[in-house]
Amino acid sequence: MIDKFKKAIQEASDVLREQAASLGEGAKEKTYQLIEEWLQVFPKLEVYGLEITSFSLAVALSPALEVELVGKHEKFSKERLDEILHEVRKNPALTSVFTTIRTAYNLHRRTYANLNDPLVVKIRIRLSPEIKVYIGKPVIE
C-alpha cells in the first residue's frame, strides 16, 4: 500500500516537473520576443532625449533586459510630454514610458521638492515589463 502511494506521488511529481519545464520554455521564448520588440523602442527613446547609460541582460529561468536611460528635465516639460504622448499614441511601449515619466513629474510636483538632475528612466523587460522613473540620481536601489 505504501509502495503504491509512493509510486503515485512520484508519477505526479514527474508530470508536474514536465509541465513546469514546458511552461518555463514558453515563458522564456515569450520574454525573448518581448526583448526583441523593445530593442526597436530604445533608439526612438534616444530621439526624444533619453540617452542609454546602462544596458544589461540576465539569462536565467526568467530572462530579463535592463536598460537605464538619462535625460534632461528641460526636454520634458508638461507641454512637451503632452506633444510626445500625442506623437507616440499608436506605440504602446513608447506610450507607457512617457506616461510613466509624466506621472512621476506630476507626483513630484505635489511634493514641492527641488527638481534634481538627472532624469533617470530604468526599464526592465521580462515577462511583465517594468518602468521606473527617478528624478535625481538614486543613491540606494
PDB file of C-alpha atoms in Angstrom:
ATOM      1  CA  MET A   1       0.000   0.000   0.000  1.00  0.00           C
ATOM      2  CA  ILE A   2       2.780   2.438   0.921  1.00  0.00           C
ATOM      3  CA  ASP A   3       4.653   1.486  -2.262  1.00  0.00           C
ATOM      4  CA  LYS A   4       1.580   2.330  -4.376  1.00  0.00           C
ATOM      5  CA  PHE A   5       1.286   5.667  -2.583  1.00  0.00           C
ATOM      6  CA  LYS A   6       4.980   6.455  -3.194  1.00  0.00           C
ATOM      7  CA  LYS A   7       4.637   5.476  -6.848  1.00  0.00           C
ATOM      8  CA  ALA A   8       1.562   7.729  -7.301  1.00  0.00           C
ATOM      9  CA  ILE A   9       3.402  10.662  -5.717  1.00  0.00           C
ATOM     10  CA  GLN A  10       6.453  10.035  -7.897  1.00  0.00           C
ATOM     11  CA  GLU A  11       4.321   9.896 -11.068  1.00  0.00           C
ATOM     12  CA  ALA A  12       2.510  13.101 -10.102  1.00  0.00           C
ATOM     13  CA  SER A  13       5.847  14.793  -9.390  1.00  0.00           C
ATOM     14  CA  ASP A  14       7.193  13.726 -12.790  1.00  0.00           C
ATOM     15  CA  VAL A  15       4.135  15.117 -14.584  1.00  0.00           C
ATOM     16  CA  LEU A  16       4.394  18.425 -12.701  1.00  0.00           C
ATOM     17  CA  ARG A  17       8.107  18.659 -13.471  1.00  0.00           C
ATOM     18  CA  GLU A  18       7.444  18.126 -17.194  1.00  0.00           C
ATOM     19  CA  GLN A  19       4.676  20.737 -17.210  1.00  0.00           C
ATOM     20  CA  ALA A  20       6.865  23.250 -15.371  1.00  0.00           C
ATOM     21  CA  ALA A  21       9.689  22.723 -17.863  1.00  0.00           C
ATOM     22  CA  SER A  22       7.266  23.199 -20.751  1.00  0.00           C
ATOM     23  CA  LEU A  23       5.840  26.379 -19.235  1.00  0.00           C
ATOM     24  CA  GLY A  24       9.349  27.607 -18.469  1.00  0.00           C
ATOM     25  CA  GLU A  25      10.418  27.265 -22.103  1.00  0.00           C
ATOM     26  CA  GLY A  26       7.260  29.046 -23.271  1.00  0.00           C
ATOM     27  CA  ALA A  27       7.840  31.897 -20.833  1.00  0.00           C
ATOM     28  CA  LYS A  28      11.476  32.188 -21.912  1.00  0.00           C
ATOM     29  CA  GLU A  29      10.501  32.346 -25.558  1.00  0.00           C
ATOM     30  CA  LYS A  30       7.845  34.994 -24.850  1.00  0.00           C
ATOM     31  CA  THR A  31      10.372  37.058 -22.854  1.00  0.00           C
ATOM     32  CA  TYR A  32      12.932  36.922 -25.665  1.00  0.00           C
ATOM     33  CA  GLN A  33      10.200  38.025 -28.075  1.00  0.00           C
ATOM     34  CA  LEU A  34       9.397  40.986 -25.779  1.00  0.00           C
ATOM     35  CA  ILE A  35      13.090  41.874 -25.594  1.00  0.00           C
ATOM     36  CA  GLU A  36      13.311  41.864 -29.398  1.00  0.00           C
ATOM     37  CA  GLU A  37      10.319  44.215 -29.594  1.00  0.00           C
ATOM     38  CA  TRP A  38      11.813  46.608 -27.025  1.00  0.00           C
ATOM     39  CA  LEU A  39      15.139  46.702 -28.868  1.00  0.00           C
ATOM     40  CA  GLN A  40      13.212  48.601 -31.562  1.00  0.00           C
ATOM     41  CA  VAL A  41      11.954  51.102 -28.942  1.00  0.00           C
ATOM     42  CA  PHE A  42      15.258  52.218 -27.398  1.00  0.00           C
ATOM     43  CA  PRO A  43      16.542  54.134 -30.462  1.00  0.00           C
ATOM     44  CA  LYS A  44      13.221  56.020 -30.554  1.00  0.00           C
ATOM     45  CA  LEU A  45      13.624  56.964 -26.881  1.00  0.00           C
ATOM     46  CA  GLU A  46      17.064  58.375 -27.699  1.00  0.00           C
ATOM     47  CA  VAL A  47      15.498  60.568 -30.412  1.00  0.00           C
ATOM     48  CA  TYR A  48      13.268  62.086 -27.713  1.00  0.00           C
ATOM     49  CA  GLY A  49      16.249  62.891 -25.480  1.00  0.00           C
ATOM     50  CA  LEU A  50      16.777  59.812 -23.318  1.00  0.00           C
ATOM     51  CA  GLU A  51      20.339  58.508 -23.648  1.00  0.00           C
ATOM     52  CA  ILE A  52      21.165  54.889 -22.779  1.00  0.00           C
ATOM     53  CA  THR A  53      23.726  54.872 -19.962  1.00  0.00           C
ATOM     54  CA  SER A  54      23.474  51.249 -18.883  1.00  0.00           C
ATOM     55  CA  PHE A  55      22.415  48.037 -20.618  1.00  0.00           C
ATOM     56  CA  SER A  56      22.308  44.559 -19.117  1.00  0.00           C
ATOM     57  CA  LEU A  57      20.951  41.143 -19.964  1.00  0.00           C
ATOM     58  CA  ALA A  58      20.253  38.478 -17.364  1.00  0.00           C
ATOM     59  CA  VAL A  59      19.883  34.956 -18.697  1.00  0.00           C
ATOM     60  CA  ALA A  60      18.142  32.617 -16.297  1.00  0.00           C
ATOM     61  CA  LEU A  61      14.894  30.690 -15.960  1.00  0.00           C
ATOM     62  CA  SER A  62      13.285  34.108 -16.317  1.00  0.00           C
ATOM     63  CA  PRO A  63      15.492  36.212 -18.639  1.00  0.00           C
ATOM     64  CA  ALA A  64      15.488  39.998 -18.290  1.00  0.00           C
ATOM     65  CA  LEU A  65      16.865  43.004 -20.125  1.00  0.00           C
ATOM     66  CA  GLU A  66      17.508  46.096 -18.027  1.00  0.00           C
ATOM     67  CA  VAL A  67      18.245  49.463 -19.610  1.00  0.00           C
ATOM     68  CA  GLU A  68      18.915  52.761 -17.866  1.00  0.00           C
ATOM     69  CA  LEU A  69      18.354  55.993 -19.785  1.00  0.00           C
ATOM     70  CA  VAL A  70      19.176  59.523 -18.672  1.00  0.00           C
ATOM     71  CA  GLY A  71      17.638  62.775 -19.852  1.00  0.00           C
ATOM     72  CA  LYS A  72      17.441  66.461 -19.021  1.00  0.00           C
ATOM     73  CA  HIS A  73      14.373  67.834 -17.278  1.00  0.00           C
ATOM     74  CA  GLU A  74      14.243  70.774 -19.717  1.00  0.00           C
ATOM     75  CA  LYS A  75      13.412  68.390 -22.569  1.00  0.00           C
ATOM     76  CA  PHE A  76      10.343  67.046 -20.764  1.00  0.00           C
ATOM     77  CA  SER A  77       8.156  69.981 -19.830  1.00  0.00           C
ATOM     78  CA  LYS A  78       4.480  69.277 -19.253  1.00  0.00           C
ATOM     79  CA  GLU A  79       3.633  70.648 -22.712  1.00  0.00           C
ATOM     80  CA  ARG A  80       6.409  68.681 -24.416  1.00  0.00           C
ATOM     81  CA  LEU A  81       5.323  65.439 -22.734  1.00  0.00           C
ATOM     82  CA  ASP A  82       1.772  66.018 -23.985  1.00  0.00           C
ATOM     83  CA  GLU A  83       3.161  66.530 -27.523  1.00  0.00           C
ATOM     84  CA  ILE A  84       5.282  63.394 -27.299  1.00  0.00           C
ATOM     85  CA  LEU A  85       2.359  61.334 -26.000  1.00  0.00           C
ATOM     86  CA  HIS A  86       0.258  62.551 -28.919  1.00  0.00           C
ATOM     87  CA  GLU A  87       3.047  61.595 -31.375  1.00  0.00           C
ATOM     88  CA  VAL A  88       3.564  58.092 -29.938  1.00  0.00           C
ATOM     89  CA  ARG A  89      -0.072  57.253 -29.144  1.00  0.00           C
ATOM     90  CA  LYS A  90      -0.057  54.244 -31.513  1.00  0.00           C
ATOM     91  CA  ASN A  91       3.039  52.700 -29.919  1.00  0.00           C
ATOM     92  CA  PRO A  92       2.130  51.063 -26.568  1.00  0.00           C
ATOM     93  CA  ALA A  93       5.739  50.740 -25.373  1.00  0.00           C
ATOM     94  CA  LEU A  94       6.610  54.393 -26.001  1.00  0.00           C
ATOM     95  CA  THR A  95       3.261  55.488 -24.571  1.00  0.00           C
ATOM     96  CA  SER A  96       3.905  53.530 -21.372  1.00  0.00           C
ATOM     97  CA  VAL A  97       7.363  55.086 -20.948  1.00  0.00           C
ATOM     98  CA  PHE A  98       6.235  58.679 -21.482  1.00  0.00           C
ATOM     99  CA  THR A  99       3.060  58.222 -19.437  1.00  0.00           C
ATOM    100  CA  THR A 100       5.197  56.958 -16.557  1.00  0.00           C
ATOM    101  CA  ILE A 101       7.542  59.950 -16.898  1.00  0.00           C
ATOM    102  CA  ARG A 102       4.590  62.366 -16.934  1.00  0.00           C
ATOM    103  CA  THR A 103       3.043  60.696 -13.888  1.00  0.00           C
ATOM    104  CA  ALA A 104       6.359  60.808 -11.993  1.00  0.00           C
ATOM    105  CA  TYR A 105       6.693  64.546 -12.721  1.00  0.00           C
ATOM    106  CA  ASN A 106       3.084  65.174 -11.658  1.00  0.00           C
ATOM    107  CA  LEU A 107       3.578  63.341  -8.360  1.00  0.00           C
ATOM    108  CA  HIS A 108       6.937  65.032  -7.795  1.00  0.00           C
ATOM    109  CA  ARG A 109       5.356  68.498  -8.261  1.00  0.00           C
ATOM    110  CA  ARG A 110       2.931  67.679  -5.448  1.00  0.00           C
ATOM    111  CA  THR A 111       5.834  67.226  -3.022  1.00  0.00           C
ATOM    112  CA  TYR A 112       7.164  70.772  -3.698  1.00  0.00           C
ATOM    113  CA  ALA A 113      10.676  69.263  -3.765  1.00  0.00           C
ATOM    114  CA  ASN A 114      13.515  70.569  -5.923  1.00  0.00           C
ATOM    115  CA  LEU A 115      13.849  69.063  -9.365  1.00  0.00           C
ATOM    116  CA  ASN A 116      17.230  67.318  -9.033  1.00  0.00           C
ATOM    117  CA  ASP A 117      19.251  66.204 -12.028  1.00  0.00           C
ATOM    118  CA  PRO A 118      19.280  63.888 -13.824  1.00  0.00           C
ATOM    119  CA  LEU A 119      16.046  62.348 -15.061  1.00  0.00           C
ATOM    120  CA  VAL A 120      16.675  58.593 -14.918  1.00  0.00           C
ATOM    121  CA  VAL A 121      14.412  56.048 -16.590  1.00  0.00           C
ATOM    122  CA  LYS A 122      15.004  52.357 -15.895  1.00  0.00           C
ATOM    123  CA  ILE A 123      13.228  49.786 -17.996  1.00  0.00           C
ATOM    124  CA  ARG A 124      13.315  46.106 -17.094  1.00  0.00           C
ATOM    125  CA  ILE A 125      11.948  43.791 -19.755  1.00  0.00           C
ATOM    126  CA  ARG A 126      10.850  40.410 -18.541  1.00  0.00           C
ATOM    127  CA  LEU A 127       7.578  38.548 -18.759  1.00  0.00           C
ATOM    128  CA  SER A 128       5.952  41.617 -17.185  1.00  0.00           C
ATOM    129  CA  PRO A 129       7.862  44.770 -18.210  1.00  0.00           C
ATOM    130  CA  GLU A 130       8.635  47.343 -15.503  1.00  0.00           C
ATOM    131  CA  ILE A 131       9.351  51.048 -15.944  1.00  0.00           C
ATOM    132  CA  LYS A 132      10.854  53.157 -13.141  1.00  0.00           C
ATOM    133  CA  VAL A 133      11.410  56.897 -13.281  1.00  0.00           C
ATOM    134  CA  TYR A 134      13.826  58.676 -10.938  1.00  0.00           C
ATOM    135  CA  ILE A 135      14.084  62.412 -10.547  1.00  0.00           C
ATOM    136  CA  GLY A 136      17.661  62.746  -9.360  1.00  0.00           C
ATOM    137  CA  LYS A 137      20.258  60.001  -9.124  1.00  0.00           C
ATOM    138  CA  PRO A 138      19.118  57.138  -6.876  1.00  0.00           C
ATOM    139  CA  VAL A 139      21.532  56.513  -4.017  1.00  0.00           C
ATOM    140  CA  ILE A 140      20.116  53.160  -2.936  1.00  0.00           C
ATOM    141  CA  GLU A 141      18.327  50.719  -5.178  1.00  0.00           C
TER     142      GLU A 141
END
